[in-house]
Coordinates of C-alpha atoms (C1' of nucleotides) in Angstrom, one line a residue:
Chain A
M1 CA 229.2 164.8 97.6
L2 CA 226.1 164.1 96.2
K3 CA 225.5 166.4 92.7
L4 CA 221.8 167.3 92.0
T5 CA 220.4 169.2 89.4
N6 CA 218.4 172.7 90.7
T7 CA 215.5 173.3 87.6
L8 CA 215.3 176.0 89.0
T9 CA 218.8 177.6 88.4
G10 CA 219.9 175.1 85.6
Q11 CA 222.8 173.8 87.3
K12 CA 224.6 170.9 89.0
R13 CA 225.5 171.6 92.5
D14 CA 226.6 169.7 95.4
F15 CA 223.7 168.6 97.8
V16 CA 223.2 171.1 101.4
P17 CA 220.4 170.3 103.4
L18 CA 218.9 173.4 105.3
G19 CA 219.0 171.0 108.5
D20 CA 220.2 167.9 110.3
T21 CA 216.9 165.6 108.3
V22 CA 216.8 166.8 104.7
R23 CA 213.3 167.3 103.5
M24 CA 211.6 166.4 100.8
Y25 CA 208.5 166.3 98.6
V26 CA 206.7 164.2 96.2
C27 CA 204.0 165.0 94.0
G28 CA 201.7 162.8 94.4
P29 CA 198.8 161.4 91.7
N30 CA 195.6 162.7 91.6
L31 CA 193.2 160.2 92.7
Y32 CA 190.8 159.8 89.9
G33 CA 192.1 156.8 88.2
P34 CA 195.3 154.2 88.6
C35 CA 198.7 155.2 88.7
H36 CA 200.7 154.2 85.3
V37 CA 204.1 153.8 84.3
G38 CA 204.8 157.1 83.6
H39 CA 204.2 157.5 87.8
A40 CA 206.6 154.4 88.3
L41 CA 209.4 156.3 86.4
S42 CA 208.3 159.7 88.9
Y43 CA 208.1 157.1 92.4
V44 CA 210.8 154.8 91.3
V45 CA 213.6 157.7 90.6
F46 CA 212.5 159.4 94.0
D47 CA 212.1 156.1 95.6
V48 CA 215.9 156.1 94.8
L49 CA 216.7 159.3 96.0
R50 CA 215.8 158.7 99.2
R51 CA 217.2 155.4 99.1
Y52 CA 220.9 157.3 98.5
L53 CA 220.4 159.7 100.8
E54 CA 219.3 157.4 103.1
Y55 CA 222.5 155.1 102.6
K56 CA 225.3 158.4 103.1
G57 CA 224.2 158.6 106.0
Y58 CA 221.1 161.6 106.4
D59 CA 218.0 161.2 108.1
V60 CA 215.0 161.9 105.6
R61 CA 211.0 163.4 105.6
H62 CA 209.7 162.6 103.3
V63 CA 206.3 163.7 101.9
Q64 CA 204.1 162.8 99.3
N65 CA 200.9 164.4 98.4
F66 CA 197.0 162.8 97.5
T67 CA 194.9 165.2 95.5
D68 CA 191.8 164.0 96.5
I69 CA 190.2 167.1 94.9
E70 CA 190.3 168.0 91.5
D71 CA 188.4 168.7 88.4
R72 CA 188.5 165.4 87.5
I73 CA 187.4 163.9 90.6
I74 CA 184.8 165.9 91.0
E75 CA 183.3 164.9 87.7
L76 CA 183.6 161.6 88.7
S77 CA 181.9 161.7 91.0
K78 CA 179.3 162.8 89.0
S79 CA 179.2 160.2 86.8
E80 CA 179.5 157.6 88.7
R81 CA 177.0 158.5 92.1
R82 CA 179.8 157.8 94.3
S83 CA 181.6 160.6 96.4
I84 CA 185.2 161.5 96.0
G85 CA 185.7 160.1 99.3
D86 CA 184.9 157.1 98.6
I87 CA 187.2 156.8 94.6
S88 CA 189.7 158.2 96.5
E89 CA 190.0 155.7 99.0
Q90 CA 189.8 153.3 96.4
Y91 CA 192.4 154.4 94.6
I92 CA 194.2 155.0 97.6
Q93 CA 194.6 151.9 98.5
R94 CA 195.9 150.2 94.9
F95 CA 198.1 153.2 94.6
L96 CA 199.5 151.7 98.0
T97 CA 199.3 148.5 97.3
E98 CA 201.1 149.4 93.6
M99 CA 204.0 151.0 95.4
E100 CA 204.6 148.1 97.4
G101 CA 204.6 145.8 94.3
L102 CA 207.4 148.3 92.9
N103 CA 209.4 148.2 96.1
I104 CA 208.9 151.7 96.9
L105 CA 209.4 152.9 100.7
R106 CA 206.6 154.9 102.2
A107 CA 206.5 157.7 102.2
N108 CA 206.4 159.8 106.2
D109 CA 203.9 161.7 105.1
Y110 CA 200.5 160.9 102.4
P111 CA 198.4 164.0 103.5
R112 CA 195.2 164.4 101.0
A113 CA 194.6 168.0 100.1
T114 CA 190.7 168.0 101.8
A115 CA 192.5 168.1 104.8
Y116 CA 194.4 171.4 104.5
I117 CA 191.3 173.3 104.0
P118 CA 192.3 175.6 106.3
Q119 CA 195.8 176.7 105.8
M120 CA 194.7 176.6 101.7
I121 CA 192.7 179.0 103.3
T122 CA 195.0 181.2 105.5
I123 CA 197.8 181.0 102.5
T124 CA 194.8 182.4 100.6
Q125 CA 194.3 184.9 102.6
G126 CA 197.7 186.2 103.7
L127 CA 198.0 186.4 99.8
I128 CA 195.7 188.8 99.8
D129 CA 196.6 191.2 103.1
K130 CA 199.9 191.8 100.9
G131 CA 198.0 192.5 97.1
L132 CA 199.2 189.4 95.6
A133 CA 195.8 188.1 95.7
Y134 CA 192.0 189.5 94.9
P135 CA 188.2 187.5 95.6
T136 CA 186.0 187.7 92.4
D137 CA 182.6 186.8 92.3
G138 CA 183.5 184.2 95.1
D139 CA 187.4 182.8 92.9
V140 CA 190.6 184.1 94.6
Y141 CA 192.6 184.8 91.7
F142 CA 196.8 185.0 92.3
R143 CA 197.6 188.1 90.7
V144 CA 201.2 187.1 89.1
R145 CA 202.4 190.8 87.5
A146 CA 202.7 191.4 91.2
F147 CA 205.2 188.7 91.4
P148 CA 208.8 189.7 90.6
G149 CA 209.7 186.1 89.5
Y150 CA 206.5 184.9 88.3
G151 CA 208.2 182.9 85.2
K152 CA 211.6 181.6 86.7
L153 CA 211.0 178.0 87.3
A154 CA 210.0 177.8 84.1
K155 CA 212.0 180.1 82.7
R156 CA 209.9 181.7 80.3
S157 CA 208.8 186.3 80.8
L158 CA 205.0 186.9 81.6
E159 CA 205.4 188.4 77.8
E160 CA 206.1 184.7 76.4
M161 CA 203.8 182.9 78.3
R162 CA 201.2 185.7 77.5
A163 CA 202.0 185.5 73.6
G164 CA 201.2 181.6 73.8
A165 CA 198.9 181.0 75.5
R166 CA 196.1 179.2 74.6
I167 CA 192.9 179.2 76.8
E168 CA 190.3 181.2 76.6
V169 CA 190.9 184.4 78.1
D170 CA 188.3 185.0 81.8
P171 CA 187.3 188.9 81.3
R172 CA 187.3 188.8 85.1
K173 CA 190.9 188.2 85.4
E174 CA 193.4 191.1 85.2
D175 CA 196.3 189.3 83.8
P176 CA 195.9 186.7 81.7
M177 CA 198.3 184.0 83.0
D178 CA 196.6 184.5 86.4
F179 CA 196.1 181.6 88.4
A180 CA 192.6 180.2 90.5
L181 CA 193.6 180.1 94.3
W182 CA 189.9 178.9 95.4
K183 CA 187.1 178.5 93.0
A184 CA 183.2 179.8 93.4
S185 CA 181.3 176.1 94.1
K186 CA 179.0 175.3 91.2
E187 CA 175.8 173.9 92.2
A188 CA 176.3 169.7 93.3
E189 CA 179.7 170.4 94.0
P190 CA 181.8 170.0 97.1
A191 CA 182.4 173.0 98.6
W192 CA 183.6 174.3 102.1
P193 CA 183.3 177.4 103.8
S194 CA 185.6 180.8 103.0
P195 CA 185.8 183.9 103.4
W196 CA 184.7 184.4 99.8
G197 CA 181.8 182.9 100.5
M198 CA 181.6 178.6 99.9
G199 CA 183.9 176.6 97.1
R200 CA 186.7 174.9 97.0
P201 CA 190.9 175.2 96.4
G202 CA 192.8 175.3 92.4
W203 CA 194.8 172.7 92.1
H204 CA 197.8 174.3 93.5
I205 CA 197.4 175.7 96.5
E206 CA 197.0 172.5 97.5
C207 CA 201.2 171.8 97.6
S208 CA 201.6 174.6 99.2
A209 CA 199.4 174.4 102.3
M210 CA 200.6 170.7 102.8
S211 CA 204.5 171.8 102.2
L212 CA 204.5 174.8 103.8
T213 CA 202.7 172.8 107.0
L214 CA 204.3 170.0 106.9
L215 CA 207.9 170.2 106.2
G216 CA 208.1 173.7 106.5
E217 CA 209.1 177.5 104.5
Q218 CA 212.0 176.5 103.2
F219 CA 212.6 173.0 102.8
D220 CA 215.0 170.3 100.7
I221 CA 213.9 168.7 97.6
H222 CA 210.3 168.7 95.6
G223 CA 210.8 166.6 92.5
G224 CA 207.5 165.8 90.3
G225 CA 207.3 165.0 86.7
H226 CA 208.5 167.0 84.0
D227 CA 204.7 168.2 82.6
V228 CA 204.2 169.8 86.2
I229 CA 207.5 172.4 86.1
F230 CA 204.6 174.6 84.2
P231 CA 202.1 175.2 85.7
H232 CA 202.0 173.1 88.7
H233 CA 205.9 174.6 90.3
E234 CA 205.9 178.2 89.5
N235 CA 202.3 179.3 90.7
E236 CA 203.7 176.4 93.7
V237 CA 207.2 179.0 94.0
A238 CA 205.0 181.4 93.7
Q239 CA 202.2 181.3 96.0
S240 CA 204.9 179.8 98.4
E241 CA 207.3 182.6 98.1
G242 CA 205.1 185.1 98.3
Y243 CA 202.9 184.4 101.0
T244 CA 206.1 183.8 103.5
G245 CA 208.2 186.3 101.6
L246 CA 210.8 183.5 101.7
A247 CA 212.6 182.5 98.9
P248 CA 214.0 180.0 97.7
V249 CA 211.1 177.8 98.9
V250 CA 212.8 175.6 97.9
G251 CA 216.9 174.1 97.5
Y252 CA 216.7 171.9 94.7
W253 CA 213.9 170.7 91.9
V254 CA 214.1 167.9 90.5
H255 CA 212.2 167.1 87.5
N256 CA 212.2 163.6 85.7
G257 CA 212.1 163.0 82.8
L258 CA 208.7 161.8 80.8
L259 CA 208.0 157.9 79.7
R260 CA 206.1 157.8 76.0
R261 CA 204.2 154.6 75.5
T262 CA 206.1 153.4 73.1
E263 CA 208.8 154.1 70.3
S264 CA 206.4 154.5 67.6
D265 CA 203.7 156.8 69.0
E266 CA 206.6 159.1 70.2
E267 CA 203.9 160.6 72.8
K268 CA 204.2 160.9 76.4
M269 CA 201.5 158.7 78.8
T270 CA 198.8 160.1 80.0
R271 CA 195.1 159.0 81.8
H272 CA 192.9 161.4 80.5
S273 CA 193.7 160.0 76.6
G274 CA 193.9 157.0 77.3
N275 CA 197.9 156.8 76.0
F276 CA 199.6 154.7 78.7
V277 CA 200.1 151.2 80.2
S278 CA 198.6 150.6 83.9
L279 CA 201.3 150.1 86.7
R280 CA 198.7 147.2 87.7
D281 CA 199.4 145.3 83.8
A282 CA 203.2 146.0 84.1
L283 CA 203.0 145.0 87.9
A284 CA 201.3 141.5 86.3
A285 CA 204.1 140.7 83.5
H286 CA 207.2 141.5 85.4
S287 CA 209.1 141.6 88.6
A288 CA 209.4 144.3 90.1
D289 CA 213.3 144.3 90.0
A290 CA 212.7 144.1 85.9
I291 CA 210.5 147.7 86.1
R292 CA 213.3 149.4 87.9
L293 CA 215.7 148.5 86.4
F294 CA 214.3 149.5 83.5
L295 CA 213.2 152.7 84.7
L296 CA 216.1 153.5 86.1
S297 CA 218.6 152.2 83.0
A298 CA 218.5 155.9 81.4
H299 CA 219.6 158.4 83.0
Y300 CA 216.4 160.5 85.4
R301 CA 215.6 163.5 83.2
S302 CA 216.0 161.5 80.1
P303 CA 212.7 161.1 78.2
R304 CA 211.9 157.3 78.1
A305 CA 209.3 154.9 75.1
Y306 CA 207.8 151.8 77.7
S307 CA 209.1 149.1 75.8
E308 CA 208.2 145.4 77.3
E309 CA 210.7 144.2 74.9
E310 CA 213.6 146.1 76.9
I311 CA 212.0 145.2 80.2
L312 CA 211.9 141.4 79.5
S313 CA 215.8 142.1 78.5
Y314 CA 216.5 143.3 82.1
E315 CA 214.4 139.6 83.8
R316 CA 217.1 138.4 82.0
A317 CA 219.3 141.0 84.1
A318 CA 217.6 140.2 87.1
E319 CA 218.3 136.4 86.7
R320 CA 222.0 136.4 86.6
L321 CA 220.8 138.7 89.5
R322 CA 219.6 136.9 91.5
A323 CA 221.6 133.8 90.6
A324 CA 224.8 135.9 91.5
L325 CA 223.3 135.9 95.6
E326 CA 223.1 131.8 95.6
P327 CA 226.0 131.1 98.0
G328 CA 228.9 129.8 96.5
D329 CA 229.1 126.3 97.7
A330 CA 233.6 127.3 98.2
P331 CA 235.2 126.4 101.3
S332 CA 234.4 129.2 103.7
G333 CA 237.3 131.1 104.3
G334 CA 239.1 131.1 101.2
R335 CA 241.2 134.8 99.7
A336 CA 238.7 136.9 99.5
V337 CA 237.9 139.3 96.3
E338 CA 238.8 143.0 96.4
T339 CA 235.4 145.0 96.6
E340 CA 235.8 148.9 97.4
G341 CA 236.8 150.2 94.1
Y342 CA 233.3 149.2 93.3
K343 CA 231.6 150.3 95.7
L344 CA 233.8 153.8 94.7
R345 CA 232.9 153.3 91.8
F346 CA 228.8 152.6 92.8
E347 CA 229.2 156.6 94.9
A348 CA 230.5 158.2 92.0
A349 CA 228.5 157.4 89.5
M350 CA 225.6 158.2 91.9
D351 CA 226.6 161.5 93.5
D352 CA 226.9 162.9 90.2
D353 CA 223.5 164.0 89.9
L354 CA 222.1 160.1 90.8
N355 CA 223.5 157.8 87.7
T356 CA 222.1 155.0 88.0
P357 CA 222.5 154.0 84.3
Q358 CA 226.5 154.1 85.3
A359 CA 225.7 152.9 89.6
M360 CA 223.8 149.8 87.5
A361 CA 227.2 149.2 85.1
V362 CA 228.7 148.4 88.9
L363 CA 226.8 146.1 89.3
F364 CA 226.9 144.0 86.7
D365 CA 230.4 144.1 87.3
L366 CA 230.0 143.0 90.5
I367 CA 227.9 140.4 89.2
R368 CA 230.9 139.4 87.2
E369 CA 232.8 139.1 89.8
V370 CA 231.2 137.2 91.7
N371 CA 230.1 134.6 89.2
R372 CA 234.4 134.6 88.7
G373 CA 235.4 134.1 92.4
K374 CA 232.7 131.6 92.3
D375 CA 234.5 129.6 89.2
R376 CA 237.7 129.7 91.4
G377 CA 236.6 128.7 94.0
E378 CA 236.5 131.6 96.2
N379 CA 234.7 132.9 99.1
V380 CA 233.0 135.6 97.3
T381 CA 230.5 136.3 101.1
D382 CA 232.1 139.8 100.5
V383 CA 230.8 140.9 97.2
Q384 CA 227.8 139.1 97.2
G385 CA 227.1 141.2 101.0
L386 CA 228.0 144.9 98.8
L387 CA 225.7 143.8 95.5
K388 CA 223.2 143.1 97.9
E389 CA 223.6 146.1 99.5
L390 CA 224.4 148.7 96.1
G391 CA 221.3 147.0 94.1
G392 CA 219.4 147.7 97.6
V393 CA 220.1 151.1 97.2
L394 CA 218.6 151.3 93.5
G395 CA 215.5 149.7 95.2
L396 CA 215.8 145.6 94.0
T397 CA 214.0 142.8 95.8
F398 CA 216.2 139.7 94.4
Q399 CA 213.3 138.3 94.0
S400 CA 211.9 137.1 90.8
K401 CA 207.9 137.3 89.9
I402 CA 206.3 134.0 89.7
A403 CA 207.4 132.3 93.2
D404 CA 207.8 128.6 92.7
S405 CA 204.7 126.6 93.1
V406 CA 204.6 124.8 96.3
A407 CA 201.7 122.0 95.0
A408 CA 204.0 121.0 91.4
Q409 CA 207.6 120.5 93.7
P410 CA 207.1 117.1 94.9
F411 CA 205.9 116.1 91.3
V412 CA 209.5 118.0 89.8
D413 CA 211.9 116.6 92.7
L414 CA 210.3 113.2 91.4
L415 CA 210.7 113.7 87.5
V416 CA 214.3 115.0 88.4
E417 CA 215.1 112.0 90.5
V418 CA 213.6 109.8 88.0
R419 CA 216.5 111.9 85.3
A420 CA 218.9 111.3 87.7
D421 CA 219.5 107.4 87.4
L422 CA 218.8 107.4 83.7
R423 CA 221.6 109.7 83.3
K424 CA 223.5 107.1 85.9
A425 CA 222.6 104.1 83.6
R426 CA 223.7 106.7 80.8
Q427 CA 220.6 106.0 78.8
F428 CA 221.1 110.1 77.8
A429 CA 218.2 110.2 75.5
L430 CA 214.7 109.7 78.4
A431 CA 216.5 111.8 80.1
D432 CA 217.0 114.5 77.9
S433 CA 213.1 114.4 76.8
I434 CA 212.0 114.7 80.5
R435 CA 214.4 117.9 80.5
D436 CA 213.0 119.2 77.4
R437 CA 209.5 118.6 78.5
L438 CA 210.3 120.6 81.9
T439 CA 212.1 123.2 80.1
K440 CA 208.1 123.7 78.1
L441 CA 206.7 123.2 81.0
G442 CA 208.6 126.4 82.4
V443 CA 210.8 124.4 85.2
A444 CA 214.8 125.2 83.7
L445 CA 217.1 122.5 84.4
E446 CA 220.9 122.7 85.1
D447 CA 222.9 119.8 86.3
T448 CA 225.6 120.5 88.4
P449 CA 228.1 119.0 90.2
Q450 CA 226.7 119.3 93.1
G451 CA 223.5 117.4 91.5
T452 CA 220.7 118.7 89.6
K453 CA 219.2 122.2 90.1
W454 CA 216.0 123.7 88.9
K455 CA 213.9 126.2 88.9
M456 CA 210.4 127.9 87.6
G457 CA 210.0 130.4 85.6
Chain B
rG1 C1' 205.3 180.5 66.7
rG2 C1' 208.1 181.2 71.8
rC3 C1' 210.7 178.2 75.7
rG4 C1' 213.8 174.0 76.5
rA5 C1' 216.1 169.2 75.7
rC6 C1' 218.0 165.7 72.8
rG7 C1' 220.2 162.5 68.3
rU8 C1' 226.3 157.3 70.3
rA9 C1' 226.4 150.0 68.1
rG10 C1' 220.7 145.4 65.8
rC11 C1' 218.9 147.2 70.3
rC12 C1' 218.0 150.2 74.9
rA13 C1' 222.5 152.9 76.8
rA14 C1' 226.8 156.2 79.9
rG15 C1' 230.5 159.6 79.1
rU16 C1' 230.3 166.4 77.3
rG17 C1' 238.2 169.0 76.2
rG18 C1' 243.5 164.3 75.5
rU19 C1' 243.3 158.2 80.2
rC20 C1' 237.9 157.6 74.1
rU21 C1' 240.6 153.0 68.9
rA22 C1' 233.5 155.4 73.9
rA23 C1' 231.1 151.8 80.1
rG24 C1' 227.2 148.7 80.8
rG25 C1' 222.4 145.8 79.2
rC26 C1' 219.7 142.8 76.2
rG27 C1' 221.0 140.8 71.1
rG28 C1' 224.4 137.4 68.0
rG29 C1' 229.5 134.7 66.6
rG30 C1' 233.1 131.9 68.6
rG31 C1' 235.7 128.5 73.0
rU32 C1' 236.5 126.3 78.2
rC33 C1' 233.7 124.3 81.1
rU34 C1' 229.8 119.3 80.3
rG35 C1' 228.0 112.3 78.0
rC36 C1' 224.6 116.9 75.6
rA37 C1' 222.4 121.1 76.9
rA38 C1' 221.5 125.0 80.7
rA39 C1' 224.4 128.1 84.1
rA40 C1' 228.5 130.3 84.5
rC41 C1' 233.7 132.2 82.5
rC42 C1' 237.0 134.0 78.7
rC43 C1' 237.4 136.3 73.4
rC44 C1' 234.8 138.6 69.3
rU45 C1' 230.4 142.4 67.9
rA46 C1' 230.6 151.1 66.6
rU47 C1' 238.7 154.3 64.0
rU48 C1' 233.7 156.2 65.6
rC49 C1' 229.4 159.1 68.2
rG50 C1' 222.6 162.6 62.9
rG51 C1' 224.9 166.2 58.6
rC52 C1' 228.2 169.4 56.9
rG53 C1' 231.3 173.6 58.4
rG54 C1' 234.7 176.1 62.5
rU55 C1' 237.7 176.7 67.2
rU56 C1' 241.5 174.2 69.4
rC57 C1' 247.9 170.8 69.2
rG58 C1' 243.7 168.0 70.2
rA59 C1' 236.0 167.4 69.9
rA60 C1' 231.7 162.5 70.6
rU61 C1' 232.2 166.3 73.9
rC62 C1' 232.7 173.9 72.1
rC63 C1' 230.4 177.2 68.0
rG64 C1' 227.1 178.2 63.7
rC65 C1' 224.2 176.3 60.3
rC66 C1' 220.7 171.9 58.4
rC67 C1' 218.5 167.4 59.1
rG68 C1' 215.0 164.8 62.1
rU69 C1' 212.4 163.9 67.5
rC70 C1' 210.7 164.8 72.6
rG71 C1' 208.5 168.2 76.0
rC72 C1' 206.0 172.5 77.9
rC73 C1' 203.3 176.9 76.3
rU74 C1' 197.1 177.0 82.7
rC75 C1' 194.6 168.2 82.2
rC76 C1' 199.2 166.0 83.7
rA77 C1' 204.0 162.0 87.2

RNA sequence: GGCGACGUAGCCAAGUGGUCUAAGGCGGGGGUCUGCAAAACCCCUAUUCGGCGGUUCGAAUCCGCCCGUCGCCUCCA
């Protein structure tokens, strides 16, 4: 039985979906810039959650939003004199390419905020009607003190938050913690007609509108980074539960820990500070498997530091994984290796709030089992099958980053053949010299009883 | 200042009351195999879990204090 930690209750509990299909909403990116590895951590974590749910036999409906209307996109649009649609389209394409590069499964829906303006207006009006929101000068604010549970997700009282407020208080707000559902449009900004005049939505309302529309008034999982608990998700709870009168809106709030840029930096990655490693750069330098193994090597709720060196160490581990899946040359039908125990261990680890470090340990034990079986001349197809299946739950591709250069292939083959003749003639000095030179060029040779194998990378 | 996490080998990281003289990865050392390598396999690499006290028959795991680090407190995955 899968257990998940719910941020709202702070407790790890059995995962029981509300219906036949698991409904999962994951906070997606603001489209004002490229994604970084911190985003990748979050999306990989929820990709693994989805894959594991599907492995366990659930149907999963996975929705991830695109925020295409927000202060920063508007700023960018002004400074670059491009339309919001143009900018968001560019970053959506880049996002999808990078997700594919990381082997993250496509969500069932990628709703864009601007496509849900009518729903946001409906919810906003509904909250006004219930006395949970009030319009002022074309803005509409949520009235936090009218919502009794405000602060329950972030586990903070209104008093505590008011005391720590570090932003100048807008005098039109009834309470400093009241937040905008709708903002009156300023000059030269995108705007939509509403009962309160031309304007645009606040940031938080989009997720309420899209999740309620696409997943229903109550759904199973809502994911995102730890930094988005307050105010974003806190406000979403207030909006959604305030509007529908149903609680909880989300069965399991799941939040991943944040990624820092480096050990020495001691600061989380953020785009606005420029303190980040772009996902594109990471993908250019490393295989998807190495990046995924690195991101999954700590529990998803732990904060991490990005480390090239560490990813490189997982590059080697990923290479062992690939090698283990190469067919053994033992006659088929030999003694098969027992696999059931490994499968159970893997499931027990994943059931325990997605303990991916432990699940990875099972994978590495399986690799050893495969290699041992190969050495003994046993039939390892079953173990390899399990390794591939469980690795697949973690979204591993078993592909190396650098595809062997097709053009160079015949020349390498030629050198390897020449070297084989030299070895036969016991001309070892020359043979070794060829091997050394090839090694320096990035071609690794391996002499096996079946002949010499080589690979690039 | 308030709230919440965390501190385990050279590095990363699981484990949260007895099976822990602590998983797994990377790195390092030795061995088997090999013409020599590589890969693979085998063995070794924390009697100890930030420090000091306490609870308990028993603590890395619970409690208290201290030291250090991080996150949130309307930009944020």
